[in-house]
Short mmCIF file of C-alpha atoms in Angstrom, two decimals:
data_model
loop_
_atom_site.label_atom_id
_atom_site.label_comp_id
_atom_site.label_asym_id
_atom_site.label_seq_id
_atom_site.Cartn_x
_atom_site.Cartn_y
_atom_site.Cartn_z
CA UNK A 1 24.23 14.93 -22.04
CA UNK A 2 21.08 17.09 -22.00
CA UNK A 3 19.01 13.91 -22.14
CA UNK A 4 20.86 12.65 -19.09
CA UNK A 5 20.31 15.81 -17.06
CA UNK A 6 16.65 15.92 -18.03
CA UNK A 7 16.14 12.61 -16.24
CA UNK A 8 16.67 14.46 -12.96
CA UNK A 9 14.73 17.63 -13.77
CA UNK A 10 11.77 17.88 -11.38
CA UNK A 11 8.30 18.69 -12.62
CA UNK A 12 7.09 21.99 -11.11
CA UNK A 13 4.33 21.59 -8.55
CA UNK A 14 2.49 24.53 -10.07
CA UNK A 15 1.86 22.44 -13.18
CA UNK A 16 -0.23 19.92 -11.31
CA UNK A 17 -1.04 20.96 -7.76
CA UNK A 18 -4.70 21.59 -8.55
CA UNK A 19 -5.38 19.22 -11.39
CA UNK A 20 -8.73 17.68 -12.14
CA UNK A 21 -10.95 20.27 -10.50
CA UNK A 22 -9.52 19.85 -7.02
CA UNK A 23 -7.79 22.45 -5.02
CA UNK A 24 -7.74 24.83 -2.13
CA UNK A 25 -11.47 25.48 -2.21
CA UNK A 26 -12.20 21.81 -1.71
CA UNK A 27 -15.38 21.83 -3.80
CA UNK A 28 -16.25 18.80 -5.83
CA UNK A 29 -17.46 19.11 -9.37
CA UNK A 30 -19.18 16.73 -11.73
CA UNK A 31 -16.68 14.36 -13.27
CA UNK A 32 -15.99 15.05 -16.92
CA UNK A 33 -14.92 12.62 -19.59
CA UNK A 34 -11.61 11.10 -18.57
CA UNK A 35 -11.79 12.37 -14.97
CA UNK A 36 -12.10 10.53 -11.70
CA UNK A 37 -15.35 10.90 -9.77
CA UNK A 38 -15.00 12.91 -6.55
CA UNK A 39 -16.95 10.85 -4.04
CA UNK A 40 -14.74 10.18 -0.99
CA UNK A 41 -15.16 11.95 2.37
CA UNK A 42 -12.80 12.11 5.36
CA UNK A 43 -14.69 9.18 6.89
CA UNK A 44 -14.28 7.17 3.68
CA UNK A 45 -10.55 7.88 3.60
CA UNK A 46 -10.07 6.99 7.28
CA UNK A 47 -12.04 3.79 6.78
CA UNK A 48 -9.96 3.04 3.70
CA UNK A 49 -6.79 3.49 5.74
CA UNK A 50 -8.07 1.20 8.50
CA UNK A 51 -9.23 -1.22 5.84
CA UNK A 52 -5.74 -1.35 4.39
CA UNK A 53 -3.82 -1.51 7.66
CA UNK A 54 -5.76 -4.02 9.77
CA UNK A 55 -5.54 -7.30 7.95
CA UNK A 56 -2.77 -9.77 7.28
CA UNK A 57 -0.54 -8.11 9.87
CA UNK A 58 -2.90 -9.03 12.70
CA UNK A 59 -4.70 -12.06 11.36
CA UNK A 60 -1.90 -13.93 9.61
CA UNK A 61 1.66 -12.66 9.97
CA UNK A 62 1.68 -11.91 13.69
CA UNK A 63 1.62 -15.60 14.56
CA UNK A 64 4.18 -16.53 11.91
CA UNK A 65 6.65 -13.82 12.94
CA UNK A 66 6.22 -14.63 16.64
CA UNK A 67 6.77 -18.33 16.00
CA UNK A 68 9.69 -18.17 13.59
CA UNK A 69 11.40 -14.78 13.78
CA UNK A 70 10.87 -12.58 16.84
CA UNK A 71 9.02 -14.47 19.58
CA UNK A 72 6.98 -12.20 21.90
CA UNK A 73 9.29 -9.44 20.66
CA UNK A 74 6.99 -9.20 17.64
CA UNK A 75 5.31 -6.46 19.69
CA UNK A 76 8.51 -4.42 19.40
CA UNK A 77 8.61 -5.20 15.67
CA UNK A 78 5.19 -3.57 15.36
CA UNK A 79 6.25 -0.64 17.55
CA UNK A 80 9.30 0.05 15.38
CA UNK A 81 7.08 -0.12 12.30
CA UNK A 82 4.58 2.21 13.96
CA UNK A 83 7.25 4.81 14.77
CA UNK A 84 8.53 4.81 11.19
CA UNK A 85 4.98 4.96 9.85
CA UNK A 86 4.02 7.81 12.17
CA UNK A 87 6.98 9.84 10.93
CA UNK A 88 6.27 8.88 7.33
CA UNK A 89 2.57 9.67 7.76
CA UNK A 90 3.43 13.26 8.64
CA UNK A 91 5.54 13.52 5.49
CA UNK A 92 2.81 11.92 3.36
CA UNK A 93 0.20 14.26 4.82
CA UNK A 94 2.21 17.38 3.99
CA UNK A 95 2.88 16.18 0.46
CA UNK A 96 -0.65 14.87 -0.14
CA UNK A 97 -2.18 18.20 0.94
CA UNK A 98 0.21 20.14 -1.30
CA UNK A 99 -0.05 17.79 -4.25
CA UNK A 100 -3.47 16.08 -4.14
CA UNK A 101 -2.96 13.76 -7.10
CA UNK A 102 -3.30 10.02 -7.44
CA UNK A 103 0.36 9.13 -7.96
CA UNK A 104 1.29 9.07 -4.26
CA UNK A 105 5.07 8.77 -3.71
CA UNK A 106 5.57 8.60 -7.48
CA UNK A 107 4.17 12.11 -7.93
CA UNK A 108 6.02 13.45 -4.89
CA UNK A 109 9.32 12.09 -6.23
CA UNK A 110 8.65 13.51 -9.71
CA UNK A 111 8.19 16.96 -8.16
CA UNK A 112 11.49 16.85 -6.30
CA UNK A 113 13.96 14.36 -7.74
CA UNK A 114 12.96 14.13 -11.39
CA UNK A 115 11.59 11.54 -13.77
CA UNK A 116 14.17 8.77 -13.42
CA UNK A 117 13.79 8.33 -9.67
CA UNK A 118 10.04 8.86 -10.01
CA UNK A 119 9.95 5.93 -12.42
CA UNK A 120 11.90 3.76 -9.98
CA UNK A 121 9.57 4.52 -7.08
CA UNK A 122 6.48 4.17 -9.29
CA UNK A 123 7.66 0.78 -10.52
CA UNK A 124 8.46 -0.15 -6.92
CA UNK A 125 4.96 0.88 -5.81
CA UNK A 126 3.44 -1.33 -8.50
CA UNK A 127 5.31 -4.24 -6.92
CA UNK A 128 4.34 -3.14 -3.40
CA UNK A 129 0.61 -3.08 -3.99
CA UNK A 130 0.41 -6.14 -6.23
CA UNK A 131 2.36 -8.49 -4.00
CA UNK A 132 0.77 -6.93 -0.92
CA UNK A 133 -2.69 -7.83 -2.20
CA UNK A 134 -1.46 -11.25 -3.26
CA UNK A 135 -0.02 -12.02 0.19
CA UNK A 136 -3.30 -11.02 1.83
CA UNK A 137 -5.20 -13.23 -0.61
CA UNK A 138 -3.10 -16.19 0.55
CA UNK A 139 -3.95 -15.39 4.18
CA UNK A 140 -7.62 -15.03 3.18
CA UNK A 141 -7.59 -18.54 1.72
CA UNK A 142 -6.17 -19.92 4.99
CA UNK A 143 -8.98 -18.36 7.01
CA UNK A 144 -11.62 -19.50 4.54
CA UNK A 145 -10.50 -23.09 5.05
CA UNK A 146 -10.44 -22.63 8.83
CA UNK A 147 -13.91 -21.06 8.83
CA UNK A 148 -15.59 -23.88 6.88
CA UNK A 149 -13.74 -26.56 8.83
CA UNK A 150 -14.70 -25.22 12.27
CA UNK A 151 -18.20 -24.12 11.30
CA UNK A 152 -18.95 -27.63 10.01
CA UNK A 153 -17.47 -29.36 13.04
CA UNK A 154 -14.56 -30.66 10.99
CA UNK A 155 -16.61 -32.28 8.23
CA UNK A 156 -15.52 -29.80 5.52
CA UNK A 157 -11.88 -29.76 4.54
CA UNK A 158 -10.14 -28.30 1.50
CA UNK A 159 -8.03 -30.39 -0.81
CA UNK A 160 -4.48 -29.19 -0.03
CA UNK A 161 -3.60 -29.64 -3.69
CA UNK A 162 -5.77 -26.64 -4.62
CA UNK A 163 -5.40 -24.55 -1.45
CA UNK A 164 -1.62 -24.12 -1.24
CA UNK A 165 1.12 -22.53 -3.33
CA UNK A 166 3.09 -24.88 -5.60
CA UNK A 167 6.40 -23.44 -4.40
CA UNK A 168 7.96 -22.35 -1.10
CA UNK A 169 11.09 -20.51 -0.01
CA UNK A 170 13.64 -22.56 1.95
CA UNK A 171 15.74 -20.19 4.08
CA UNK A 172 18.41 -22.78 4.84
CA UNK A 173 19.25 -23.41 1.19
CA UNK A 174 18.41 -19.93 -0.07
CA UNK A 175 16.26 -21.28 -2.88
CA UNK A 176 12.71 -22.13 -3.90
CA UNK A 177 11.44 -25.69 -3.65
CA UNK A 178 8.35 -27.45 -4.98
CA UNK A 179 5.62 -28.20 -2.43
CA UNK A 180 3.87 -30.84 -4.49
CA UNK A 181 0.68 -28.77 -4.58
CA UNK A 182 -0.90 -27.34 -7.72
CA UNK A 183 -2.49 -23.92 -7.17
CA UNK A 184 -4.16 -21.79 -4.49
CA UNK A 185 -7.61 -21.63 -6.06
CA UNK A 186 -9.36 -19.62 -3.31
CA UNK A 187 -6.68 -16.92 -3.30
CA UNK A 188 -6.95 -16.63 -7.07
CA UNK A 189 -10.72 -16.28 -7.26
CA UNK A 190 -11.13 -13.86 -4.34
CA UNK A 191 -8.69 -11.53 -6.10
CA UNK A 192 -10.66 -11.78 -9.34
CA UNK A 193 -13.92 -11.05 -7.49
CA UNK A 194 -12.49 -7.96 -5.79
CA UNK A 195 -11.11 -6.70 -9.09
CA UNK A 196 -14.62 -6.84 -10.56
CA UNK A 197 -16.02 -4.82 -7.63
CA UNK A 198 -13.28 -2.19 -7.93
CA UNK A 199 -13.87 -1.84 -11.66
CA UNK A 200 -17.53 -1.01 -10.91
CA UNK A 201 -16.80 2.36 -9.30
CA UNK A 202 -14.97 3.97 -6.40
CA UNK A 203 -18.07 4.84 -4.36
CA UNK A 204 -19.32 1.25 -4.43
CA UNK A 205 -15.84 0.10 -3.44
CA UNK A 206 -15.70 2.62 -0.57
CA UNK A 207 -19.12 1.54 0.70
CA UNK A 208 -18.06 -2.10 0.77
CA UNK A 209 -14.81 -1.18 2.53
CA UNK A 210 -16.69 0.85 5.17
CA UNK A 211 -18.92 -2.10 6.05
CA UNK A 212 -15.97 -4.51 6.21
CA UNK A 213 -13.99 -2.11 8.41
CA UNK A 214 -16.79 -1.90 10.99
CA UNK A 215 -17.06 -5.71 11.08
CA UNK A 216 -13.35 -6.35 11.52
CA UNK A 217 -12.80 -3.65 14.16
CA UNK A 218 -15.58 -5.23 16.23
CA UNK A 219 -13.97 -8.66 15.79
CA UNK A 220 -10.52 -7.35 16.75
CA UNK A 221 -11.94 -5.80 19.92
CA UNK A 222 -13.71 -9.08 20.71
CA UNK A 223 -10.41 -10.94 20.41
CA UNK A 224 -8.57 -8.44 22.62
CA UNK A 225 -11.12 -8.38 25.44
CA UNK A 226 -12.18 -12.01 25.07
CA UNK A 227 -8.60 -13.25 24.87
CA UNK A 228 -7.40 -11.53 28.06
CA UNK A 229 -9.04 -14.35 30.04
CA UNK A 230 -6.65 -16.89 28.47
CA UNK A 231 -3.40 -14.94 28.80
CA UNK A 232 -0.43 -15.94 30.94
CA UNK A 233 2.45 -13.50 31.41
CA UNK A 234 4.90 -16.40 31.68
CA UNK A 235 4.44 -16.97 27.95
CA UNK A 236 6.16 -13.64 27.28
CA UNK A 237 9.48 -15.08 28.47
CA UNK A 238 11.94 -15.15 26.84
CA UNK A 239 10.76 -11.93 25.24
CA UNK A 240 13.32 -11.86 22.41
CA UNK A 241 14.43 -15.49 21.88
CA UNK A 242 15.89 -14.66 18.45
CA UNK A 243 17.70 -11.56 19.68
CA UNK A 244 17.58 -8.02 18.37
CA UNK A 245 18.19 -9.15 14.80
CA UNK A 246 15.06 -11.29 15.01
CA UNK A 247 13.02 -8.25 16.06
CA UNK A 248 14.36 -6.20 13.14
CA UNK A 249 13.73 -9.06 10.71
CA UNK A 250 10.22 -9.24 12.10
CA UNK A 251 9.87 -5.52 11.43
CA UNK A 252 10.67 -6.06 7.75
CA UNK A 253 8.04 -8.80 7.51
CA UNK A 254 5.19 -7.05 9.33
CA UNK A 255 5.87 -3.64 7.84
CA UNK A 256 3.70 -4.31 4.82
CA UNK A 257 0.64 -4.36 7.07
CA UNK A 258 0.97 -0.57 7.42
CA UNK A 259 0.66 0.32 3.75
CA UNK A 260 -3.01 1.18 4.18
CA UNK A 261 -2.39 4.86 4.97
CA UNK A 262 -0.07 5.01 1.95
CA UNK A 263 -2.92 3.80 -0.23
CA UNK A 264 -5.16 6.64 1.04
CA UNK A 265 -2.99 9.16 -0.80
CA UNK A 266 -3.52 7.37 -4.12
CA UNK A 267 -7.21 8.33 -4.09
CA UNK A 268 -6.54 12.08 -3.79
CA UNK A 269 -8.25 12.86 -7.09
CA UNK A 270 -11.42 11.13 -5.88
CA UNK A 271 -11.62 13.00 -2.55
CA UNK A 272 -14.15 15.80 -2.17
CA UNK A 273 -11.79 18.00 -0.16
CA UNK A 274 -8.32 16.46 -0.46
CA UNK A 275 -6.31 19.18 1.33
CA UNK A 276 -8.32 18.73 4.52
CA UNK A 277 -9.43 15.11 4.31
CA UNK A 278 -6.21 13.37 3.21
CA UNK A 279 -4.25 14.24 6.39
CA UNK A 280 -7.27 13.19 8.49
CA UNK A 281 -7.51 9.86 6.67
CA UNK A 282 -3.77 9.17 6.76
CA UNK A 283 -2.97 10.09 10.37
CA UNK A 284 -6.31 9.02 11.85
CA UNK A 285 -6.24 5.53 10.38
CA UNK A 286 -2.62 4.97 11.42
CA UNK A 287 -3.26 6.05 15.02
CA UNK A 288 -6.31 3.82 15.45
CA UNK A 289 -4.64 0.79 13.91
CA UNK A 290 -1.38 1.07 15.83
CA UNK A 291 -3.23 0.84 19.16
CA UNK A 292 -5.15 -2.22 17.97
CA UNK A 293 -2.02 -3.87 16.56
CA UNK A 294 -0.06 -3.62 19.80
CA UNK A 295 -3.01 -4.86 21.85
CA UNK A 296 -3.49 -7.92 19.62
CA UNK A 297 0.25 -8.72 19.72
CA UNK A 298 0.34 -8.65 23.50
CA UNK A 299 -2.76 -10.81 23.89
CA UNK A 300 -1.71 -13.32 21.22
CA UNK A 301 1.82 -13.84 22.53
CA UNK A 302 0.50 -14.11 26.12
CA UNK A 303 -1.93 -16.88 25.21
CA UNK A 304 0.63 -19.50 24.17
CA UNK A 305 4.40 -20.01 24.25
CA UNK A 306 5.71 -18.46 21.05
CA UNK A 307 6.77 -21.86 19.65
CA UNK A 308 3.16 -23.08 19.88
CA UNK A 309 1.49 -20.11 18.20
CA UNK A 310 -0.06 -21.43 14.96
CA UNK A 311 1.31 -20.10 11.70
CA UNK A 312 -1.86 -20.49 9.65
CA UNK A 313 -5.00 -18.59 10.73
CA UNK A 314 -3.00 -17.69 13.81
CA UNK A 315 -5.48 -15.48 15.68
CA UNK A 316 -8.43 -17.87 15.47
CA UNK A 317 -6.35 -21.01 15.96
CA UNK A 318 -4.45 -19.58 18.93
CA UNK A 319 -7.68 -18.56 20.64
CA UNK A 320 -9.18 -22.04 20.51
CA UNK A 321 -5.83 -23.69 21.24
CA UNK A 322 -5.51 -21.61 24.41
CA UNK A 323 -8.89 -22.92 25.62
CA UNK A 324 -11.35 -20.53 24.03
CA UNK A 325 -14.69 -21.87 22.72
CA UNK A 326 -14.74 -23.17 19.16
CA UNK A 327 -17.70 -20.97 18.20
CA UNK A 328 -15.70 -17.87 19.10
CA UNK A 329 -12.91 -19.06 16.81
CA UNK A 330 -15.43 -19.25 13.99
CA UNK A 331 -16.50 -15.65 14.63
CA UNK A 332 -12.86 -14.55 14.67
CA UNK A 333 -12.32 -16.32 11.36
CA UNK A 334 -15.32 -14.52 9.87
CA UNK A 335 -13.92 -11.19 11.05
CA UNK A 336 -10.53 -12.07 9.63
CA UNK A 337 -12.13 -12.78 6.25
CA UNK A 338 -13.80 -9.36 6.34
CA UNK A 339 -10.55 -7.71 7.37
CA UNK A 340 -8.41 -9.38 4.76
CA UNK A 341 -10.98 -8.62 2.06
CA UNK A 342 -10.85 -4.91 2.86
CA UNK A 343 -7.03 -4.94 2.75
CA UNK A 344 -7.09 -6.48 -0.71
CA UNK A 345 -9.61 -3.90 -1.84
CA UNK A 346 -7.46 -1.02 -0.59
CA UNK A 347 -4.29 -2.39 -2.19
CA UNK A 348 -6.02 -3.06 -5.48
CA UNK A 349 -7.54 0.44 -5.35
CA UNK A 350 -4.19 2.18 -4.91
CA UNK A 351 -2.03 0.27 -7.35
CA UNK A 352 -4.01 0.93 -10.57
CA UNK A 353 -4.09 4.66 -9.81
CA UNK A 354 -0.32 4.90 -9.56
CA UNK A 355 -0.03 2.79 -12.71
CA UNK A 356 -2.49 5.09 -14.44
CA UNK A 357 -0.73 8.29 -13.28
CA UNK A 358 2.51 7.00 -14.78
CA UNK A 359 0.73 6.16 -18.02
CA UNK A 360 -0.74 9.64 -18.30
CA UNK A 361 2.74 11.07 -17.91
CA UNK A 362 3.74 9.06 -20.98
CA UNK A 363 5.78 6.43 -19.13
CA UNK A 364 3.39 3.66 -20.18
CA UNK A 365 1.39 3.35 -23.42
CA UNK A 366 -1.54 5.75 -23.74
CA UNK A 367 -4.28 3.08 -23.59
CA UNK A 368 -3.24 2.24 -20.02
CA UNK A 369 -4.45 5.66 -18.84
CA UNK A 370 -8.04 5.04 -19.99
CA UNK A 371 -10.81 6.04 -17.56
CA UNK A 372 -14.13 4.27 -18.05
CA UNK A 373 -16.73 6.92 -18.99
CA UNK A 374 -19.46 5.43 -16.78
CA UNK A 375 -17.71 4.10 -13.68
CA UNK A 376 -14.95 6.77 -13.73
CA UNK A 377 -12.37 4.15 -12.71
CA UNK A 378 -9.00 3.34 -14.34
CA UNK A 379 -10.47 0.22 -15.87
CA UNK A 380 -7.44 -0.94 -17.88
CA UNK A 381 -4.96 -0.74 -15.01
CA UNK A 382 -7.49 -2.28 -12.63
CA UNK A 383 -7.92 -5.32 -14.87
CA UNK A 384 -4.19 -5.68 -15.58
CA UNK A 385 -3.10 -5.47 -11.96
CA UNK A 386 -5.97 -7.58 -10.67
CA UNK A 387 -5.11 -10.37 -13.10
CA UNK A 388 -1.39 -10.37 -12.29
CA UNK A 389 -2.13 -10.24 -8.56
CA UNK A 390 -4.51 -13.20 -8.84
CA UNK A 391 -1.85 -15.32 -10.53
CA UNK A 392 0.77 -14.35 -7.93
CA UNK A 393 -1.64 -15.25 -5.12
CA UNK A 394 -2.17 -18.64 -6.68
CA UNK A 395 1.48 -19.63 -6.99
CA UNK A 396 3.58 -17.78 -4.33
CA UNK A 397 3.82 -18.34 -0.55
CA UNK A 398 2.84 -15.59 1.87
CA UNK A 399 6.26 -14.99 3.46
CA UNK A 400 7.93 -14.25 0.12
CA UNK A 401 5.13 -11.88 -0.87
CA UNK A 402 5.12 -10.03 2.48
CA UNK A 403 8.86 -9.37 2.48
CA UNK A 404 8.75 -7.98 -1.06
CA UNK A 405 5.92 -5.66 -0.09
CA UNK A 406 7.71 -4.40 3.02
CA UNK A 407 10.84 -3.42 1.10
CA UNK A 408 8.72 -1.56 -1.44
CA UNK A 409 6.87 0.28 1.32
CA UNK A 410 10.07 1.34 3.07
CA UNK A 411 11.56 2.66 -0.17
CA UNK A 412 8.42 4.71 -0.84
CA UNK A 413 8.55 6.16 2.67
CA UNK A 414 12.24 6.99 2.28
CA UNK A 415 11.80 8.98 -0.93
CA UNK A 416 8.72 10.78 0.43
CA UNK A 417 10.72 11.98 3.44
CA UNK A 418 13.47 13.19 1.10
CA UNK A 419 10.83 14.99 -0.99
CA UNK A 420 9.59 16.94 2.06
CA UNK A 421 13.11 18.18 2.82
CA UNK A 422 13.81 19.19 -0.77
CA UNK A 423 10.53 21.09 -1.12
CA UNK A 424 11.11 22.86 2.20
CA UNK A 425 14.45 24.11 0.85
CA UNK A 426 13.44 24.79 -2.74
CA UNK A 427 9.93 26.17 -2.30
CA UNK A 428 9.57 27.40 1.31
CA UNK A 429 6.95 29.96 0.29
CA UNK A 430 4.53 27.43 -1.23
CA UNK A 431 1.23 27.07 0.60
CA UNK A 432 1.07 23.92 2.74
CA UNK A 433 -2.51 23.18 3.93
CA UNK A 434 -0.96 20.64 6.32
CA UNK A 435 2.57 20.92 7.69
CA UNK A 436 4.79 18.51 9.57
CA UNK A 437 4.37 19.87 13.13
CA UNK A 438 6.78 21.91 15.31
CA UNK A 439 7.65 24.50 12.71
CA UNK A 440 10.95 24.64 10.90
CA UNK A 441 12.64 22.25 13.33
CA UNK A 442 9.97 19.57 12.95
CA UNK A 443 9.81 20.11 9.20
CA UNK A 444 13.39 18.91 8.90
CA UNK A 445 13.81 16.75 12.00
CA UNK A 446 10.91 14.36 11.41
CA UNK A 447 11.83 13.60 7.78
CA UNK A 448 15.47 13.06 8.83
CA UNK A 449 14.34 10.68 11.60
CA UNK A 450 12.19 8.84 9.04
CA UNK A 451 15.19 8.41 6.75
CA UNK A 452 17.45 7.28 9.59
CA UNK A 453 15.06 4.68 11.02
CA UNK A 454 14.33 3.23 7.57
CA UNK A 455 18.05 2.87 6.84
CA UNK A 456 18.49 1.16 10.24
CA UNK A 457 15.70 -1.33 9.52
CA UNK A 458 17.16 -2.07 6.08
CA UNK A 459 20.61 -2.62 7.56
CA UNK A 460 19.44 -4.86 10.40
CA UNK A 461 16.46 -6.69 8.96
CA UNK A 462 16.69 -7.16 5.19
CA UNK A 463 17.96 -10.38 3.67
CA UNK A 464 20.03 -10.98 0.57
CA UNK A 465 17.25 -13.00 -1.04
CA UNK A 466 14.68 -10.21 -0.68
CA UNK A 467 17.18 -7.65 -1.98
CA UNK A 468 17.89 -9.81 -5.02
CA UNK A 469 14.18 -10.18 -5.83
CA UNK A 470 13.59 -6.44 -5.60
CA UNK A 471 16.73 -5.85 -7.69
CA UNK A 472 15.44 -8.16 -10.42
CA UNK A 473 12.08 -6.34 -10.44
CA UNK A 474 13.78 -2.94 -10.69
CA UNK A 475 16.03 -4.21 -13.49
CA UNK A 476 12.97 -5.29 -15.48
CA UNK A 477 11.47 -1.86 -14.87
CA UNK A 478 14.58 -0.06 -16.11
CA UNK A 479 14.57 -2.09 -19.32
CA UNK A 480 10.94 -1.11 -19.92
CA UNK A 481 11.65 2.55 -19.08
CA UNK A 482 14.56 2.92 -21.50
CA UNK A 483 12.61 1.09 -24.21
CA UNK A 484 9.45 3.20 -23.87
CA UNK A 485 9.08 5.82 -21.12
CA UNK A 486 12.45 7.43 -21.81
CA UNK A 487 11.33 8.22 -25.38
CA UNK A 488 7.66 9.09 -24.80
CA UNK A 489 7.69 11.08 -21.56
CA UNK A 490 5.36 14.09 -21.84
CA UNK A 491 7.64 16.06 -19.57
CA UNK A 492 10.75 15.46 -21.66
CA UNK A 493 9.31 14.80 -25.16
CA UNK A 494 6.08 16.80 -25.58
CA UNK A 495 6.69 16.93 -29.34
CA UNK A 496 5.79 13.24 -29.58
CA UNK A 497 2.28 13.74 -28.25
CA UNK A 498 -0.85 15.16 -29.84
CA UNK A 499 -1.74 18.66 -28.55
CA UNK A 500 -4.88 17.42 -26.80
CA UNK A 501 -2.78 15.00 -24.73
CA UNK A 502 -0.47 17.68 -23.34
CA UNK A 503 -0.77 20.10 -20.39
CA UNK A 504 -3.13 22.96 -21.03
CA UNK A 505 -5.28 20.94 -23.44
CA UNK A 506 -9.03 21.35 -23.26
CA UNK A 507 -9.64 17.72 -22.45
CA UNK A 508 -9.59 16.67 -18.82
CA UNK A 509 -6.15 15.60 -17.72
CA UNK A 510 -5.27 13.37 -14.89
CA UNK A 511 -1.54 13.18 -14.56
CA UNK A 512 0.73 15.51 -12.70
CA UNK A 513 0.96 17.91 -15.61
CA UNK A 514 -2.44 19.16 -16.46
CA UNK A 515 -4.13 22.13 -14.78
CA UNK A 516 -2.32 25.16 -13.42
CA UNK A 517 -3.40 26.94 -10.26
CA UNK A 518 -4.61 29.90 -12.26
CA UNK A 519 -6.68 27.67 -14.54
CA UNK A 520 -8.30 26.06 -11.55
CA UNK A 521 -9.13 29.34 -9.87
CA UNK A 522 -10.82 30.53 -13.06
CA UNK A 523 -12.93 27.38 -13.26
CA UNK A 524 -13.92 27.68 -9.58
CA UNK A 525 -15.03 31.28 -10.03
CA UNK A 526 -16.97 30.33 -13.13
#
């Protein structure tokens, strides 16, 4: 019975709030053996958030959801997602400033609801980031084909046998069906290439993301202002041809495009001043991207009747189909490639760090937590997740991947909102460098609104098929947990670990258990 209760015993924040030489002073220190390198500024984090948010949502899924699910009401789908994300961003910012560690919602859940639910959300986040990156890789492959075809005047085409997934989901029958194609080669290799870049170091990765973000924001603005000329308000009618349920289903599909600000919190241990810069990166990136998302939706759905909006490479194809010059479509495709690349980089940056945080807590084998001594990156988890993501991108269609990612994102947001409420009740005196606004009322009201809106979206927009897939994934995770993590958790079974692997050891620690506040203050003074 004690073993059962220990599954729900939270890990005290004081054990890990200032781990790895980061804390209230915000000073960065040279990275030691086994530590992350502190190299990210507020600008880097904001760019990372924009890099993760603006991508498949605008360039790929907007057209598909408008055509098949929500019509012009896809704009409302994005607005609903934006409201939930704005509420969740406030919760994430409060938690990230209090607990600046790389585990994101996994760490927040561990601190409030205990190990068992932390495992579930951590396993869910692994799914979220992997399939999110895979779905973007599929969209990237579509735009690559469009770019070469239009840039060459139609003389270059890709063999569909190696540029499409071998299976597809048939909604009418509720089952997968063979497409007759072999493998999406471009989606596979772009994922492998990005994995190699990410394994080379976080500062290099951030520099690449910053450049890509500037390029794609310029391209998005060009589409908005250039596309206004080809809009027709009559195309917005009927606004919701699939009804309210279609809008909510569209919300589930497009929601994954907002996980960029979530990924910002996974790099907390690599930020120079996490308490100040994480809230800036999270809220700033979300605000900028929401405005751009809504503008693109309105322009795109005004260009063509919703039934005629292309599903593949929708932004570039719709622009030329509405009468825009072909050369401009090529530029849009180039911007889409930059945007989708940055999204993949952000997703594949966040996922290994959650994976690694779980490993350092003893929930995965010890070798998984290895930090490369030169690049200071979680090299093992980066390679593992990059490889699995590449295979998924090669064999699965984009709609299946996007829906899985959205459900994972919503669940992470839900538990983070619950964590804010619990910590407000249990530890009201704890310092909060950033607080959910409007005092005590806002501190409870906004998390409750987050929970309520997420439950509403689940009830109205989720499908049985998506629920079954997530259920299967969670079942696999529970089997692994009770075979390994249950028995080797550092929090619950410290006797099974060597002294140097436990909290308070002299070696640098990177999970949510390592350096107390007092220890950190002593090191800062020294």
